[in-house]
mmCIF file of C-alpha atoms in Angstrom:
data_model
loop_
_atom_site.group_PDB
_atom_site.id
_atom_site.type_symbol
_atom_site.label_atom_id
_atom_site.label_comp_id
_atom_site.label_asym_id
_atom_site.label_seq_id
_atom_site.Cartn_x
_atom_site.Cartn_y
_atom_site.Cartn_z
ATOM 1 C CA MET V 10 70.092 328.188 130.400
ATOM 2 C CA ALA V 11 72.399 328.794 127.462
ATOM 3 C CA SER V 12 76.122 329.399 128.295
ATOM 4 C CA ILE V 13 77.590 332.867 128.218
ATOM 5 C CA GLU V 14 79.364 331.958 124.985
ATOM 6 C CA GLU V 15 76.131 330.790 123.377
ATOM 7 C CA ARG V 16 74.306 333.945 124.326
ATOM 8 C CA VAL V 17 77.098 336.170 123.145
ATOM 9 C CA HIS V 18 77.245 334.419 119.781
ATOM 10 C CA GLN V 19 73.504 334.656 119.275
ATOM 11 C CA ILE V 20 73.626 338.346 119.968
ATOM 12 C CA ILE V 21 76.531 339.002 117.586
ATOM 13 C CA GLU V 22 74.813 336.820 114.845
ATOM 14 C CA LYS V 23 71.647 338.880 115.153
ATOM 15 C CA GLU V 24 73.117 342.383 115.564
ATOM 16 C CA LEU V 25 75.830 342.083 112.868
ATOM 17 C CA GLY V 26 73.996 339.784 110.575
ATOM 18 C CA VAL V 27 76.984 337.432 110.283
ATOM 19 C CA ASN V 28 77.088 333.627 109.878
ATOM 20 C CA PRO V 29 77.826 331.512 113.040
ATOM 21 C CA GLU V 30 81.055 330.127 111.553
ATOM 22 C CA GLN V 31 82.507 333.670 111.211
ATOM 23 C CA ILE V 32 82.233 334.188 114.979
ATOM 24 C CA THR V 33 85.512 332.796 116.103
ATOM 25 C CA PRO V 34 86.989 333.626 119.516
ATOM 26 C CA GLU V 35 89.691 335.866 118.063
ATOM 27 C CA ALA V 36 87.303 337.606 115.576
ATOM 28 C CA SER V 37 87.440 341.457 115.820
ATOM 29 C CA PHE V 38 83.993 343.094 115.508
ATOM 30 C CA ILE V 39 85.337 345.850 113.290
ATOM 31 C CA GLU V 40 88.220 344.169 111.458
ATOM 32 C CA ASP V 41 86.597 340.748 110.858
ATOM 33 C CA LEU V 42 82.862 341.064 111.257
ATOM 34 C CA GLY V 43 82.250 344.326 109.303
ATOM 35 C CA ALA V 44 80.939 346.470 112.275
ATOM 36 C CA ASP V 45 81.366 350.205 112.441
ATOM 37 C CA SER V 46 81.560 352.267 115.632
ATOM 38 C CA LEU V 47 77.779 352.567 115.952
ATOM 39 C CA ASP V 48 77.238 348.874 115.402
ATOM 40 C CA THR V 49 79.570 348.251 118.354
ATOM 41 C CA VAL V 50 77.478 350.606 120.460
ATOM 42 C CA GLU V 51 74.318 348.693 119.555
ATOM 43 C CA LEU V 52 76.206 345.452 120.330
ATOM 44 C CA VAL V 53 77.063 346.709 123.731
ATOM 45 C CA MET V 54 73.511 347.730 124.268
ATOM 46 C CA ALA V 55 72.378 344.232 123.393
ATOM 47 C CA PHE V 56 74.863 342.701 125.834
ATOM 48 C CA GLU V 57 73.713 345.113 128.568
ATOM 49 C CA GLU V 58 70.050 344.128 127.981
ATOM 50 C CA GLU V 59 70.702 340.393 127.755
ATOM 51 C CA PHE V 60 72.877 340.254 130.903
ATOM 52 C CA GLY V 61 71.018 342.982 132.885
ATOM 53 C CA MET V 62 74.040 345.088 133.550
ATOM 54 C CA GLU V 63 75.668 348.294 132.636
ATOM 55 C CA ILE V 64 78.918 348.451 130.648
ATOM 56 C CA SER V 65 80.744 351.781 130.932
ATOM 57 C CA ASP V 66 81.910 353.509 127.834
ATOM 58 C CA GLU V 67 85.506 353.038 129.089
ATOM 59 C CA ASP V 68 85.042 349.295 129.390
ATOM 60 C CA ALA V 69 83.104 349.007 126.077
ATOM 61 C CA GLU V 70 86.054 350.522 124.223
ATOM 62 C CA LYS V 71 88.138 347.560 125.215
ATOM 63 C CA LEU V 72 85.627 344.997 124.062
ATOM 64 C CA THR V 73 86.927 344.585 120.492
ATOM 65 C CA THR V 74 86.885 340.747 119.991
ATOM 66 C CA VAL V 75 84.328 337.854 120.614
ATOM 67 C CA GLN V 76 86.622 336.324 123.300
ATOM 68 C CA GLY V 77 87.145 339.746 124.918
ATOM 69 C CA VAL V 78 83.348 340.049 125.468
ATOM 70 C CA VAL V 79 83.041 336.474 126.754
ATOM 71 C CA ASP V 80 85.849 337.017 129.237
ATOM 72 C CA TYR V 81 84.484 340.371 130.398
ATOM 73 C CA LEU V 82 80.987 338.944 130.911
ATOM 74 C CA LYS V 83 82.359 335.855 132.775
ATOM 75 C CA ALA V 84 84.112 338.252 135.134
ATOM 76 C CA ASN V 85 81.428 340.888 135.482
ATOM 77 C CA ALA V 86 77.971 339.436 134.718
ATOM 78 C CA GLU V 87 76.014 337.738 137.627
ATOM 79 C CA MET Q 28 40.898 370.397 133.463
ATOM 80 C CA ASP Q 29 37.661 370.353 131.531
ATOM 81 C CA PRO Q 30 37.173 366.776 130.247
ATOM 82 C CA LYS Q 31 35.040 368.061 127.249
ATOM 83 C CA ILE Q 32 38.005 369.927 125.872
ATOM 84 C CA SER Q 33 40.429 368.276 123.510
ATOM 85 C CA VAL Q 34 43.414 369.855 121.892
ATOM 86 C CA HIS Q 35 44.035 369.495 118.106
ATOM 87 C CA ILE Q 36 46.927 370.319 115.865
ATOM 88 C CA THR Q 37 45.095 372.316 113.212
ATOM 89 C CA GLY Q 38 48.023 373.953 111.355
ATOM 90 C CA THR Q 39 51.569 373.222 110.596
ATOM 91 C CA GLY Q 40 54.348 375.261 108.901
ATOM 92 C CA ARG Q 41 58.145 375.231 108.356
ATOM 93 C CA ALA Q 42 60.833 377.603 107.230
ATOM 94 C CA VAL Q 43 64.459 376.740 106.498
ATOM 95 C CA PRO Q 44 67.333 378.800 105.217
ATOM 96 C CA ASP Q 45 67.964 378.466 101.508
ATOM 97 C CA ARG Q 46 71.762 378.091 101.907
ATOM 98 C CA ILE Q 47 72.761 374.411 101.689
ATOM 99 C CA LEU Q 48 75.892 372.644 103.017
ATOM 100 C CA THR Q 49 76.515 369.240 101.488
ATOM 101 C CA ASN Q 50 78.609 366.377 102.688
ATOM 102 C CA GLN Q 51 80.969 367.306 99.816
ATOM 103 C CA ASP Q 52 81.323 370.773 101.217
ATOM 104 C CA LEU Q 53 82.202 369.365 104.648
ATOM 105 C CA GLU Q 54 84.964 367.121 103.072
ATOM 106 C CA LYS Q 55 86.708 370.436 102.367
ATOM 107 C CA MET Q 56 86.225 371.792 105.888
ATOM 108 C CA VAL Q 57 87.149 368.806 108.139
ATOM 109 C CA ASP Q 58 88.731 365.358 107.773
ATOM 110 C CA THR Q 59 85.640 363.471 106.749
ATOM 111 C CA THR Q 60 83.910 361.717 103.782
ATOM 112 C CA ASP Q 61 80.476 361.580 102.350
ATOM 113 C CA GLU Q 62 80.565 357.922 102.798
ATOM 114 C CA TRP Q 63 81.403 358.163 106.593
ATOM 115 C CA ILE Q 64 78.720 360.830 107.214
ATOM 116 C CA THR Q 65 76.125 358.903 105.209
ATOM 117 C CA THR Q 66 76.617 355.530 106.917
ATOM 118 C CA ARG Q 67 77.009 356.860 110.371
ATOM 119 C CA SER Q 68 74.129 359.406 110.315
ATOM 120 C CA GLY Q 69 72.112 359.244 107.091
ATOM 121 C CA ILE Q 70 72.596 362.895 106.554
ATOM 122 C CA LYS Q 71 73.403 364.339 103.071
ATOM 123 C CA ARG Q 72 72.635 368.009 103.257
ATOM 124 C CA ARG Q 73 71.778 370.625 105.878
ATOM 125 C CA HIS Q 74 70.441 374.124 105.616
ATOM 126 C CA ILE Q 75 72.508 376.880 107.217
ATOM 127 C CA ILE Q 76 71.496 380.424 108.154
ATOM 128 C CA GLY Q 77 73.018 383.208 106.142
ATOM 129 C CA PRO Q 78 74.279 386.751 107.010
ATOM 130 C CA GLY Q 79 71.550 389.143 108.086
ATOM 131 C CA GLN Q 80 69.049 386.306 108.844
ATOM 132 C CA SER Q 81 67.822 385.434 112.365
ATOM 133 C CA ASN Q 82 66.057 382.599 114.166
ATOM 134 C CA SER Q 83 62.992 384.842 114.684
ATOM 135 C CA ASP Q 84 62.664 385.396 110.942
ATOM 136 C CA PHE Q 85 62.286 381.717 110.318
ATOM 137 C CA VAL Q 86 60.008 381.215 113.291
ATOM 138 C CA ALA Q 87 57.747 383.990 112.057
ATOM 139 C CA GLN Q 88 57.499 382.478 108.554
ATOM 140 C CA ALA Q 89 56.779 378.944 109.908
ATOM 141 C CA CYS Q 90 54.071 380.475 112.189
ATOM 142 C CA ARG Q 91 52.510 382.379 109.295
ATOM 143 C CA ASN Q 92 52.426 379.084 107.291
ATOM 144 C CA ALA Q 93 50.834 377.232 110.202
ATOM 145 C CA LEU Q 94 48.244 379.972 110.724
ATOM 146 C CA ALA Q 95 47.459 379.987 106.959
ATOM 147 C CA MET Q 96 46.843 376.291 106.965
ATOM 148 C CA ALA Q 97 44.389 376.565 109.846
ATOM 149 C CA GLN Q 98 42.897 379.859 108.604
ATOM 150 C CA VAL Q 99 43.462 381.556 111.880
ATOM 151 C CA ASP Q 100 44.385 385.111 112.433
ATOM 152 C CA ALA Q 101 47.549 385.779 114.413
ATOM 153 C CA ALA Q 102 45.510 388.164 116.766
ATOM 154 C CA ASP Q 103 43.459 385.110 117.907
ATOM 155 C CA VAL Q 104 46.451 383.262 119.274
ATOM 156 C CA ASP Q 105 46.636 383.134 123.089
ATOM 157 C CA PHE Q 106 49.943 381.518 123.667
ATOM 158 C CA LEU Q 107 53.139 381.593 121.681
ATOM 159 C CA LEU Q 108 55.828 379.128 122.859
ATOM 160 C CA VAL Q 109 59.178 378.794 121.091
ATOM 161 C CA GLY Q 110 61.408 375.924 121.946
ATOM 162 C CA THR Q 111 64.836 376.984 121.205
ATOM 163 C CA ILE Q 112 68.366 377.059 122.651
ATOM 164 C CA THR Q 113 69.737 379.429 119.794
ATOM 165 C CA GLY Q 114 67.531 382.568 120.274
ATOM 166 C CA ASP Q 115 68.310 385.757 118.556
ATOM 167 C CA LEU Q 116 69.402 387.396 121.851
ATOM 168 C CA ILE Q 117 69.997 386.443 125.459
ATOM 169 C CA PHE Q 118 66.814 388.436 126.159
ATOM 170 C CA PRO Q 119 64.112 389.291 125.307
ATOM 171 C CA SER Q 120 63.041 385.828 124.241
ATOM 172 C CA THR Q 121 62.761 384.867 120.579
ATOM 173 C CA ALA Q 122 59.047 384.408 121.235
ATOM 174 C CA CYS Q 123 58.681 388.033 121.971
ATOM 175 C CA LEU Q 124 60.321 389.099 118.839
ATOM 176 C CA VAL Q 125 58.154 386.700 116.835
ATOM 177 C CA GLN Q 126 54.948 388.052 118.620
ATOM 178 C CA GLU Q 127 55.754 391.460 117.088
ATOM 179 C CA LYS Q 128 56.729 390.026 113.665
ATOM 180 C CA ILE Q 129 53.513 388.102 113.173
ATOM 181 C CA GLY Q 130 51.181 390.475 114.926
ATOM 182 C CA ALA Q 131 50.083 388.061 117.709
ATOM 183 C CA ARG Q 132 49.173 391.067 119.810
ATOM 184 C CA ASN Q 133 46.933 389.070 122.234
ATOM 185 C CA ALA Q 134 49.379 386.277 122.923
ATOM 186 C CA ALA Q 135 51.517 385.715 125.951
ATOM 187 C CA ALA Q 136 54.864 384.660 124.383
ATOM 188 C CA TRP Q 137 57.884 382.934 125.962
ATOM 189 C CA ASP Q 138 60.718 380.641 125.044
ATOM 190 C CA LEU Q 139 61.204 377.169 126.393
ATOM 191 C CA SER Q 140 64.556 375.612 126.872
ATOM 192 C CA ALA Q 141 64.644 371.845 126.495
ATOM 193 C CA ALA Q 142 67.217 371.391 123.622
ATOM 194 C CA CYS Q 143 66.026 368.921 121.025
ATOM 195 C CA SER Q 144 62.904 368.193 123.121
ATOM 196 C CA GLY Q 145 61.858 371.793 123.088
ATOM 197 C CA TRP Q 146 58.849 371.395 120.705
ATOM 198 C CA LEU Q 147 57.620 368.278 122.468
ATOM 199 C CA TYR Q 148 57.863 369.990 125.881
ATOM 200 C CA GLY Q 149 55.970 372.876 124.343
ATOM 201 C CA VAL Q 150 53.157 370.607 123.109
ATOM 202 C CA LYS Q 151 52.880 369.160 126.515
ATOM 203 C CA THR Q 152 52.754 372.610 128.170
ATOM 204 C CA ALA Q 153 50.340 374.125 125.652
ATOM 205 C CA THR Q 154 47.974 371.149 125.760
ATOM 206 C CA ALA Q 155 47.705 371.423 129.513
ATOM 207 C CA LEU Q 156 47.129 375.240 129.348
ATOM 208 C CA LEU Q 157 44.449 374.827 126.661
ATOM 209 C CA LYS Q 158 42.767 372.035 128.611
ATOM 210 C CA THR Q 159 42.277 374.341 131.575
ATOM 211 C CA GLY Q 160 40.180 376.714 129.395
ATOM 212 C CA MET Q 161 42.715 379.584 129.936
ATOM 213 C CA GLY Q 162 42.963 380.104 126.144
ATOM 214 C CA LYS Q 163 41.817 378.719 122.880
ATOM 215 C CA ARG Q 164 44.905 378.764 120.605
ATOM 216 C CA ALA Q 165 48.641 378.199 121.052
ATOM 217 C CA LEU Q 166 51.489 378.361 118.550
ATOM 218 C CA VAL Q 167 54.089 375.813 119.494
ATOM 219 C CA VAL Q 168 57.371 376.204 117.662
ATOM 220 C CA GLY Q 169 60.604 374.342 117.691
ATOM 221 C CA SER Q 170 63.392 376.384 115.955
ATOM 222 C CA GLU Q 171 67.131 376.184 116.084
ATOM 223 C CA MET Q 172 70.057 377.814 114.368
ATOM 224 C CA LEU Q 173 72.533 375.116 115.584
ATOM 225 C CA SER Q 174 75.114 376.244 113.010
ATOM 226 C CA THR Q 175 75.781 379.264 115.290
ATOM 227 C CA ILE Q 176 76.730 377.002 118.272
ATOM 228 C CA THR Q 177 78.506 374.296 116.228
ATOM 229 C CA ASP Q 178 82.236 373.778 116.556
ATOM 230 C CA TRP Q 179 83.147 373.672 112.924
ATOM 231 C CA THR Q 180 86.554 372.086 113.660
ATOM 232 C CA ASP Q 181 84.975 368.993 115.402
ATOM 233 C CA ARG Q 182 84.459 366.454 112.773
ATOM 234 C CA SER Q 183 82.471 364.216 115.088
ATOM 235 C CA THR Q 184 79.680 366.823 115.684
ATOM 236 C CA CYS Q 185 79.796 369.458 112.946
ATOM 237 C CA VAL Q 186 78.544 367.050 110.262
ATOM 238 C CA LEU Q 187 75.370 366.357 112.199
ATOM 239 C CA PHE Q 188 73.627 369.688 112.642
ATOM 240 C CA GLY Q 189 71.542 372.055 110.620
ATOM 241 C CA ASP Q 190 69.219 375.084 110.987
ATOM 242 C CA GLY Q 191 65.372 375.335 110.581
ATOM 243 C CA SER Q 192 62.014 376.178 112.155
ATOM 244 C CA GLY Q 193 58.816 374.202 112.562
ATOM 245 C CA ALA Q 194 55.561 375.573 113.927
ATOM 246 C CA THR Q 195 52.330 373.961 114.953
ATOM 247 C CA LEU Q 196 48.962 375.688 115.872
ATOM 248 C CA LEU Q 197 47.176 373.860 118.679
ATOM 249 C CA GLU Q 198 43.398 374.658 119.198
ATOM 250 C CA ALA Q 199 41.021 373.714 121.920
ATOM 251 C CA ARG Q 200 37.708 372.145 120.866
ATOM 252 C CA GLU Q 201 34.743 371.029 122.754
ATOM 253 C CA ASP Q 202 33.178 367.583 122.223
ATOM 254 C CA SER Q 203 35.494 366.726 119.296
ATOM 255 C CA PRO Q 204 37.136 363.305 119.185
ATOM 256 C CA GLY Q 205 40.887 362.719 118.746
ATOM 257 C CA GLY Q 206 43.579 365.489 119.055
ATOM 258 C CA VAL Q 207 46.433 365.178 121.486
ATOM 259 C CA LEU Q 208 45.698 361.761 123.017
ATOM 260 C CA ALA Q 209 48.756 361.472 125.386
ATOM 261 C CA THR Q 210 51.988 363.293 126.146
ATOM 262 C CA TYR Q 211 54.966 362.371 128.250
ATOM 263 C CA ALA Q 212 58.115 364.222 129.195
ATOM 264 C CA ARG Q 213 61.083 363.355 131.403
ATOM 265 C CA THR Q 214 64.484 364.707 132.414
ATOM 266 C CA ASP Q 215 67.750 363.475 133.780
ATOM 267 C CA GLY Q 216 69.926 366.404 134.773
ATOM 268 C CA GLY Q 217 72.591 363.990 136.183
ATOM 269 C CA LEU Q 218 73.609 363.305 132.606
ATOM 270 C CA ALA Q 219 73.778 366.987 131.587
ATOM 271 C CA GLU Q 220 77.496 366.697 130.497
ATOM 272 C CA LEU Q 221 76.846 364.064 127.826
ATOM 273 C CA LEU Q 222 75.453 366.808 125.463
ATOM 274 C CA HIS Q 223 76.099 370.413 126.404
ATOM 275 C CA ILE Q 224 77.859 373.785 125.841
ATOM 276 C CA PRO Q 225 80.254 373.851 128.716
ATOM 277 C CA LYS Q 226 80.991 377.526 128.836
ATOM 278 C CA GLY Q 227 79.718 380.896 127.671
ATOM 279 C CA GLY Q 228 76.871 381.142 130.163
ATOM 280 C CA SER Q 229 76.751 383.142 133.377
ATOM 281 C CA ARG Q 230 78.725 380.521 135.347
ATOM 282 C CA TYR Q 231 81.715 380.716 132.854
ATOM 283 C CA PRO Q 232 81.255 383.816 130.812
ATOM 284 C CA VAL Q 233 82.985 384.136 127.436
ATOM 285 C CA THR Q 234 86.674 385.024 127.786
ATOM 286 C CA PRO Q 235 89.456 384.796 125.183
ATOM 287 C CA GLU Q 236 90.378 381.385 126.533
ATOM 288 C CA VAL Q 237 86.838 380.118 126.148
ATOM 289 C CA LEU Q 238 86.792 381.290 122.565
ATOM 290 C CA ALA Q 239 90.300 379.718 121.920
ATOM 291 C CA GLU Q 240 89.213 376.374 123.185
ATOM 292 C CA ARG Q 241 85.726 376.612 121.609
ATOM 293 C CA SER Q 242 84.049 375.590 124.846
ATOM 294 C CA ASN Q 243 81.178 377.853 123.968
ATOM 295 C CA LYS Q 244 80.167 375.392 121.350
ATOM 296 C CA VAL Q 245 78.230 372.123 121.443
ATOM 297 C CA GLN Q 246 80.118 369.029 122.908
ATOM 298 C CA MET Q 247 78.658 365.587 122.756
ATOM 299 C CA LYS Q 248 79.724 362.162 123.947
ATOM 300 C CA GLY Q 249 78.186 360.393 120.989
ATOM 301 C CA ASN Q 250 78.122 356.678 122.003
ATOM 302 C CA GLU Q 251 76.567 357.456 125.366
ATOM 303 C CA VAL Q 252 73.984 359.809 123.865
ATOM 304 C CA PHE Q 253 73.142 357.126 121.255
ATOM 305 C CA LYS Q 254 72.305 354.557 123.969
ATOM 306 C CA HIS Q 255 70.165 356.858 125.962
ATOM 307 C CA ALA Q 256 68.409 358.282 122.883
ATOM 308 C CA VAL Q 257 67.383 354.824 121.660
ATOM 309 C CA ARG Q 258 66.221 353.499 125.150
ATOM 310 C CA ASN Q 259 64.490 356.757 126.203
ATOM 311 C CA MET Q 260 62.637 357.433 123.010
ATOM 312 C CA GLU Q 261 61.493 353.794 122.980
ATOM 313 C CA SER Q 262 60.155 353.979 126.584
ATOM 314 C CA ALA Q 263 58.544 357.399 126.046
ATOM 315 C CA ALA Q 264 56.789 355.976 122.878
ATOM 316 C CA ARG Q 265 55.507 353.010 124.835
ATOM 317 C CA GLU Q 266 54.352 355.260 127.730
ATOM 318 C CA VAL Q 267 52.119 357.379 125.591
ATOM 319 C CA LEU Q 268 50.718 354.317 123.782
ATOM 320 C CA ALA Q 269 49.956 352.832 127.227
ATOM 321 C CA GLN Q 270 48.232 356.047 128.333
ATOM 322 C CA ALA Q 271 46.081 355.965 125.336
ATOM 323 C CA GLY Q 272 45.331 352.321 125.608
ATOM 324 C CA LEU Q 273 46.762 351.679 122.182
ATOM 325 C CA GLY Q 274 49.520 349.494 120.627
ATOM 326 C CA THR Q 275 52.213 350.211 118.048
ATOM 327 C CA GLY Q 276 49.931 348.594 115.402
ATOM 328 C CA ASP Q 277 47.496 351.570 115.974
ATOM 329 C CA VAL Q 278 50.118 354.106 114.867
ATOM 330 C CA THR Q 279 49.806 355.458 111.325
ATOM 331 C CA LEU Q 280 53.149 357.229 111.293
ATOM 332 C CA LEU Q 281 56.088 357.435 113.727
ATOM 333 C CA ILE Q 282 57.981 360.694 113.668
ATOM 334 C CA PRO Q 283 61.105 360.324 115.760
ATOM 335 C CA HIS Q 284 63.551 363.196 116.425
ATOM 336 C CA GLN Q 285 65.654 363.364 113.271
ATOM 337 C CA ALA Q 286 69.128 363.121 114.752
ATOM 338 C CA ASN Q 287 70.582 359.949 113.166
ATOM 339 C CA ILE Q 288 69.188 357.218 110.936
ATOM 340 C CA ARG Q 289 70.845 354.574 113.012
ATOM 341 C CA ILE Q 290 68.931 355.831 116.152
ATOM 342 C CA ILE Q 291 65.731 355.914 114.183
ATOM 343 C CA LYS Q 292 66.108 352.410 112.838
ATOM 344 C CA ALA Q 293 67.012 350.987 116.299
ATOM 345 C CA ILE Q 294 63.887 352.661 117.801
ATOM 346 C CA ALA Q 295 61.596 351.425 115.008
ATOM 347 C CA SER Q 296 63.038 347.975 115.319
ATOM 348 C CA ARG Q 297 62.433 347.946 119.099
ATOM 349 C CA LEU Q 298 58.844 349.171 118.680
ATOM 350 C CA GLU Q 299 58.284 346.716 115.765
ATOM 351 C CA ILE Q 300 57.162 349.506 113.513
ATOM 352 C CA GLU Q 301 58.297 348.878 109.880
ATOM 353 C CA MET Q 302 60.312 351.740 108.320
ATOM 354 C CA ASP Q 303 57.521 352.424 105.785
ATOM 355 C CA ARG Q 304 55.499 353.795 108.849
ATOM 356 C CA VAL Q 305 58.387 355.975 109.940
ATOM 357 C CA TYR Q 306 58.995 359.489 108.643
ATOM 358 C CA VAL Q 307 62.671 360.261 107.858
ATOM 359 C CA ASN Q 308 63.849 363.571 106.348
ATOM 360 C CA LEU Q 309 67.301 364.004 108.042
ATOM 361 C CA GLN Q 310 69.084 363.423 104.698
ATOM 362 C CA GLU Q 311 67.883 366.879 103.814
ATOM 363 C CA TYR Q 312 68.165 368.857 107.097
ATOM 364 C CA GLY Q 313 70.507 367.043 109.496
ATOM 365 C CA ASN Q 314 69.643 367.340 113.120
ATOM 366 C CA THR Q 315 67.738 370.650 113.657
ATOM 367 C CA SER Q 316 67.207 369.987 117.366
ATOM 368 C CA ALA Q 317 63.718 371.250 118.565
ATOM 369 C CA ALA Q 318 62.683 371.933 114.915
ATOM 370 C CA SER Q 319 63.159 368.428 113.657
ATOM 371 C CA ILE Q 320 59.717 366.923 114.602
ATOM 372 C CA PRO Q 321 57.555 369.985 113.591
ATOM 373 C CA ILE Q 322 59.470 370.273 110.231
ATOM 374 C CA ALA Q 323 58.857 366.574 109.514
ATOM 375 C CA LEU Q 324 55.218 366.777 110.653
ATOM 376 C CA ASP Q 325 54.644 369.670 108.245
ATOM 377 C CA GLU Q 326 56.242 367.798 105.417
ATOM 378 C CA ALA Q 327 54.217 364.712 106.120
ATOM 379 C CA ARG Q 328 50.979 366.624 106.312
ATOM 380 C CA ARG Q 329 51.568 368.550 103.180
ATOM 381 C CA ALA Q 330 52.602 365.396 101.342
ATOM 382 C CA GLY Q 331 49.350 363.667 102.295
ATOM 383 C CA ARG Q 332 51.049 361.161 104.644
ATOM 384 C CA VAL Q 333 48.898 362.383 107.604
ATOM 385 C CA ARG Q 334 45.182 362.352 106.934
ATOM 386 C CA GLU Q 335 42.171 362.862 109.087
ATOM 387 C CA GLY Q 336 41.871 360.238 111.694
ATOM 388 C CA ASP Q 337 45.525 359.148 111.456
ATOM 389 C CA ARG Q 338 47.460 358.625 114.631
ATOM 390 C CA VAL Q 339 50.982 360.106 114.644
ATOM 391 C CA LEU Q 340 53.443 359.030 117.434
ATOM 392 C CA MET Q 341 56.254 361.585 117.950
ATOM 393 C CA ALA Q 342 59.327 360.985 120.152
ATOM 394 C CA ALA Q 343 62.038 363.460 121.111
ATOM 395 C CA PHE Q 344 65.308 363.289 122.913
ATOM 396 C CA GLY Q 345 67.966 365.817 123.617
ATOM 397 C CA GLY Q 346 70.466 367.545 125.895
ATOM 398 C CA GLY Q 347 69.479 367.865 129.527
ATOM 399 C CA LEU Q 348 68.930 365.050 129.241
ATOM 400 C CA THR Q 349 65.377 365.674 128.147
ATOM 401 C CA TRP Q 350 63.021 363.279 126.292
ATOM 402 C CA GLY Q 351 59.410 362.654 125.744
ATOM 403 C CA ALA Q 352 56.681 361.683 123.353
ATOM 404 C CA ALA Q 353 53.226 362.663 122.085
ATOM 405 C CA LEU Q 354 50.452 360.655 120.456
ATOM 406 C CA VAL Q 355 48.183 362.738 118.299
ATOM 407 C CA GLN Q 356 45.153 361.882 116.305
ATOM 408 C CA PHE Q 357 44.526 364.186 113.342
#
């Protein structure tokens, strides 16, 4: 099984159509990876489906960077 | 249910107001831009009802167009169902007013409240009625004058909505293949507050405070609605395909509720249906709620994009939450 980091990176690559080298830990989805507000909703949906969990809108709003998502999933995903 | 009876969509019609509101017009009304609206929704223009016009006027015209296509007299219609949440009056129903306007004197007429899924719920209801043999013909309409319940100071919602009417004539036939192959409808009242009008009904009647805070207008939690819309329309589409024993490759045209191009693209991608098999007209009308699918179906039929034998998959989603799908072979 791939690590949480690897799975997160793959989803970001596919959903936002960015190159792997752009996906640095501190990269912001909106500022650095060209996402708009609906792209971030689709990203959260993809994380929910990949990790079989629900991410509340309140939590989702705080998930603005690659590292933020990885940390959140490490703490909350089974 | 009589297994020999199948239900066919034999006529379609639409009617929309002439008055147009463009993204450039909206730039002057709220803090927004054409670029923002276009990339977030795909909408460029919407049609807006004018002074002296009413929902029932447009429904009546859409019904006349559908009856003319099918060459059926209004007096031969048994049921008239209007899916709407923006009726002319609190009562009687818009369907009653339309019954008089088009001369459907032998029809039982009523409104059906399922927000954006109103037409789809109507198709499910009418198909079941016609299959029992209780009648031969039903006009099923989705019609909405959303501009009348839009908060024109809320830039997150007011750019999305438009007005219009779409009508379909459903006819029962014996020993005729095709028609409505499958329908599916579901509800989740636990999520009512994601998309609703909080006040102005009998629980919280209109007061000066309600008017001042505009809580008698549509409110939507956009991100949450987006997620449910994508997932529920996808699952409803899969459900009707499974009922009919068909796959997405058997679908000639997908007509999803026209709310947002991003939702439509997400559904098409999940169903693995290429965008050239997806009908999109929201750039011209915005989200017309219950009217969006029948308006699109009428455009598609008149443009020759739906021919005899074609299978059309339609999926709806709206406040309630309500959602559903129908698979129809023409």
